[in-house]
XYZ file of C-alpha atoms in Angstrom:
297
model
C 11.821 -5.254 -15.893
C 11.112 -1.487 -15.952
C 7.413 -2.218 -16.320
C 7.444 -4.566 -13.303
C 9.205 -1.928 -11.184
C 6.779 0.726 -12.386
C 3.654 -1.278 -11.536
C 5.054 -2.483 -8.209
C 5.848 1.120 -7.174
C 2.158 2.018 -7.474
C 0.879 -0.986 -5.535
C 3.849 -0.772 -3.153
C 2.592 2.578 -1.886
C -0.722 0.927 -0.925
C 1.231 -1.791 0.900
C 3.022 1.045 2.718
C -0.387 2.275 3.882
C -1.207 -1.200 5.189
C 2.187 -1.430 6.874
C 1.880 1.765 8.936
C -1.510 0.567 10.219
C 0.009 -2.800 11.140
C 2.529 -0.908 13.286
C -0.482 0.002 15.463
C -1.696 -3.597 15.452
C -4.434 -2.863 12.894
C -4.894 -4.932 9.747
C -6.842 -3.262 6.941
C -8.454 -5.824 4.643
C -9.999 -2.996 2.635
C -7.065 -0.785 1.670
C -8.062 -1.289 -1.973
C -10.767 1.296 -1.197
C -8.299 4.192 -1.360
C -6.320 2.587 -4.166
C -9.584 2.693 -6.127
C -10.628 6.165 -4.905
C -7.332 7.611 -6.171
C -7.594 5.861 -9.520
C -11.257 6.712 -10.100
C -10.867 10.329 -8.921
C -8.092 10.797 -11.478
C -10.001 8.889 -14.148
C -13.266 10.787 -13.657
C -11.421 14.123 -13.702
C -9.853 13.178 -17.016
C -13.062 11.685 -18.419
C -15.570 14.379 -17.447
C -13.417 17.525 -17.143
C -10.808 16.738 -19.795
C -7.892 17.365 -17.397
C -4.851 15.143 -17.956
C -2.152 16.987 -15.986
C -0.456 14.489 -13.645
C -0.054 16.926 -10.779
C -3.706 18.026 -10.879
C -4.869 14.391 -11.013
C -2.644 13.537 -8.056
C -3.991 16.496 -6.063
C -7.620 15.513 -6.756
C -6.943 11.873 -5.838
C -5.335 12.922 -2.563
C -8.140 15.358 -1.649
C -10.809 12.717 -2.373
C -9.016 10.150 -0.173
C -8.392 12.727 2.549
C -12.056 13.745 2.802
C -13.347 10.158 2.748
C -10.800 8.889 5.285
C -11.429 11.850 7.609
C -15.138 10.934 7.704
C -14.709 7.142 7.959
C -11.913 7.563 10.508
C -14.434 8.697 13.139
C -16.085 5.277 12.845
C -13.052 3.025 12.411
C -10.879 4.509 15.163
C -13.216 2.967 17.752
C -12.583 -0.615 16.623
C -9.624 -2.999 16.873
C -8.484 -6.417 15.679
C -10.988 -8.422 13.599
C -13.695 -5.739 13.857
C -11.391 -3.136 12.273
C -10.379 -5.601 9.544
C -13.970 -6.560 8.728
C -15.226 -2.962 8.728
C -12.531 -1.807 6.297
C -13.366 -4.804 4.093
C -17.109 -4.083 4.217
C -16.648 -0.428 3.212
C -14.401 -1.333 0.290
C -16.940 -3.901 -0.935
C -19.716 -1.257 -0.810
C -17.680 0.853 -3.241
C -17.043 -2.264 -5.370
C -20.797 -2.856 -5.606
C -21.548 0.783 -6.466
C -18.925 0.987 -9.217
C -19.881 -2.413 -10.663
C -23.469 -1.256 -11.124
C -22.743 2.249 -12.476
C -22.997 2.142 -16.264
C -21.691 5.726 -16.674
C -18.341 4.511 -15.273
C -18.205 1.385 -17.417
C -19.662 -0.977 -14.776
C -17.381 -3.990 -14.254
C -15.293 -3.116 -17.348
C -14.221 0.303 -16.021
C -12.870 2.915 -18.441
C -9.596 4.153 -19.908
C -7.441 7.106 -18.868
C -5.574 9.402 -21.269
C -1.799 9.709 -21.408
C -0.798 12.185 -18.669
C 0.683 15.609 -19.362
C 3.097 17.568 -17.162
C 2.370 21.299 -16.677
C 1.547 21.711 -20.360
C 4.218 19.328 -21.633
C 2.721 16.290 -23.381
C 5.391 13.681 -24.162
C 4.294 10.596 -26.086
C 5.682 7.151 -26.834
C 8.883 6.062 -25.095
C 9.604 9.580 -23.753
C 6.208 9.696 -22.059
C 6.684 6.223 -20.548
C 10.137 7.026 -19.152
C 8.951 10.392 -17.796
C 6.086 8.744 -15.926
C 8.438 6.035 -14.657
C 10.954 8.564 -13.271
C 8.233 10.635 -11.596
C 6.661 7.506 -10.073
C 10.019 6.493 -8.598
C 10.595 9.968 -7.127
C 7.089 10.125 -5.648
C 7.294 6.590 -4.193
C 10.674 7.291 -2.597
C 9.390 10.649 -1.296
C 6.359 8.934 0.286
C 8.609 6.294 1.869
C 10.888 8.991 3.368
C 7.876 10.947 4.687
C 6.386 7.803 6.263
C 9.744 6.933 7.793
C 9.738 10.350 9.461
C 6.170 9.740 10.616
C 7.084 6.377 12.204
C 9.866 8.118 14.146
C 7.583 10.939 15.263
C 5.669 10.951 18.592
C 2.514 9.601 16.882
C 4.583 6.840 15.272
C 5.839 5.723 18.684
C 2.312 6.008 20.107
C 1.175 3.558 17.411
C 3.709 1.002 18.598
C 2.527 1.560 22.159
C -1.092 1.037 21.053
C -0.099 -2.316 19.578
C 1.531 -3.376 22.840
C -0.913 -1.969 25.390
C -3.550 0.607 24.433
C -4.879 0.938 27.968
C -1.542 2.248 29.242
C -1.422 4.762 26.393
C -4.740 6.171 27.565
C -3.504 6.248 31.181
C -0.556 8.363 30.040
C -2.995 10.961 28.712
C -2.548 10.281 24.993
C -5.579 9.734 22.790
C -5.242 6.374 21.036
C -8.339 7.143 18.947
C -6.742 10.334 17.594
C -3.470 8.550 16.764
C -5.346 5.782 14.920
C -7.437 8.359 13.040
C -4.343 10.247 11.846
C -2.613 7.011 10.843
C -5.696 5.867 8.930
C -5.871 9.171 7.005
C -2.162 9.067 6.201
C -2.462 5.489 4.946
C -5.410 6.554 2.780
C -3.473 9.441 1.203
C -0.454 7.270 0.362
C -2.714 4.555 -1.062
C -4.589 7.072 -3.237
C -1.293 8.348 -4.676
C -0.432 4.741 -5.526
C -3.859 4.354 -7.139
C -3.442 7.461 -9.334
C 0.041 6.462 -10.531
C -0.890 2.799 -11.082
C -3.956 3.819 -13.115
C -1.960 6.201 -15.269
C 0.685 3.538 -15.897
C -1.916 1.005 -17.077
C -4.241 3.651 -18.584
C -7.302 1.952 -17.117
C -9.436 1.722 -13.967
C -12.071 -0.843 -12.996
C -13.883 -1.921 -9.796
C -11.436 -4.781 -9.225
C -9.154 -2.156 -7.661
C -11.366 -2.213 -4.557
C -12.305 -5.889 -4.595
C -11.361 -7.993 -1.552
C -8.847 -9.986 -3.593
C -6.892 -6.805 -4.385
C -6.960 -5.680 -0.757
C -5.853 -9.154 0.328
C -2.861 -8.835 -1.966
C -1.685 -5.731 -0.086
C -1.943 -7.570 3.242
C -0.083 -10.487 1.625
C 2.769 -8.138 0.643
C 2.966 -6.606 4.120
C 3.242 -10.047 5.747
C 5.700 -11.270 3.097
C 7.977 -8.239 3.437
C 7.544 -7.469 7.146
C 6.875 -4.173 8.916
C 10.415 -3.473 10.071
C 11.175 -0.725 7.553
C 9.365 1.441 4.995
C 11.529 -0.004 2.230
C 10.189 -3.517 2.947
C 6.724 -3.142 1.307
C 8.227 -1.600 -1.851
C 10.742 -4.451 -2.163
C 8.117 -7.043 -1.194
C 5.707 -5.799 -3.877
C 8.408 -6.091 -6.522
C 9.255 -9.653 -5.379
C 5.572 -10.590 -5.417
C 5.216 -9.218 -8.958
C 8.181 -11.287 -10.145
C 6.957 -14.446 -8.335
C 3.483 -14.030 -9.799
C 4.728 -13.543 -13.363
C 6.937 -16.643 -13.222
C 4.231 -18.643 -11.387
C 1.780 -17.900 -14.220
C 4.391 -18.912 -16.800
C 5.259 -22.157 -15.002
C 1.731 -23.179 -14.038
C -0.988 -21.029 -15.699
C -3.894 -22.894 -14.100
C -2.546 -23.302 -10.565
C -0.292 -20.264 -10.123
C -2.207 -19.283 -6.966
C -0.942 -22.511 -5.371
C 2.660 -21.333 -5.863
C 1.897 -17.960 -4.267
C 0.179 -19.716 -1.377
C 3.217 -21.951 -0.882
C 5.515 -18.897 -0.806
C 3.247 -17.307 1.786
C 3.178 -20.467 3.894
C 6.963 -20.866 3.861
C 7.425 -17.188 4.743
C 5.107 -17.433 7.755
C 6.783 -20.643 8.996
C 10.441 -19.707 8.528
C 10.291 -15.880 8.553
C 7.357 -14.840 10.757
C 8.617 -11.223 10.718
C 8.909 -11.153 6.919
C 11.767 -10.991 4.455
C 13.088 -7.793 6.042
C 14.033 -9.802 9.166
C 16.792 -11.450 7.075
C 18.575 -8.082 6.909
C 18.090 -7.286 10.594
C 19.429 -10.732 11.560
C 22.543 -10.117 9.492
C 23.084 -6.717 11.151
C 22.720 -8.215 14.643
C 25.110 -11.090 13.912
C 27.909 -8.773 12.694
C 28.843 -7.263 16.111
C 28.815 -10.763 17.692
C 31.186 -12.051 15.020
C 33.465 -9.059 15.593
C 33.440 -9.582 19.372
C 34.179 -13.324 19.129
C 36.943 -12.860 16.531
C 40.461 -13.290 18.066
C 42.394 -10.071 18.477
C 45.437 -9.517 16.311
C 48.570 -11.009 17.850
C 46.767 -13.655 20.021
């Protein structure tokens, strides 16, 4: 169970990146790009420079994602809907092709990462695993809190306005392009942190991290969980991990069919995701209280 939580925390942060873009009406089918950039930046630093400190690897992963997203943001912020989705997918597949053909980085097999150290402390075995697990939980929760603050900031509200009517946002004197650019960079940073932590947990990176199937999984989680709260993608990723494990056990050859059925049922009965179950319950409570007979009647 701890391992499932640990892995889902890493991928859950990428789903968080997808979720904040969906708040602006943008669907990124290539978020695996920054998941991979974070993992490979950490892996290459360890492989070629011999650095294994977790905090240094995280910093390098974040800087790499920040620089790349700042450059690509100037292109992507001009596009919406299917064009935005296809462009993000195309860029991630370019990286997939480059990594798959680079023998120095292990081609399609990728390469292994060392066990991380922490400011000179190098725990091994069970102590090392628990330490990495605790730090991953703290970092994931910290990212979720920071993104929650972002969604309640002026730019967060502008994103919701862009989703509803971008033209009116421009009439009000706010730059929709700038808001989308900032959101894209923030999503990239969070996704790269997830990529670094996920890679260190598994001790391996490979080009599949930026393949379209991986990116599609993050969109799947965002739809499954809903975009109502930052906690939703983290919970949704954990549920997906559990469903996938049991689907493989029950039907090893057709487990994708079970996942597809879960997705179909979610879209039909919960179009706003699993999180809408909680919001429905909250809304129904005041009504029940109001309709309940007063004491003494």
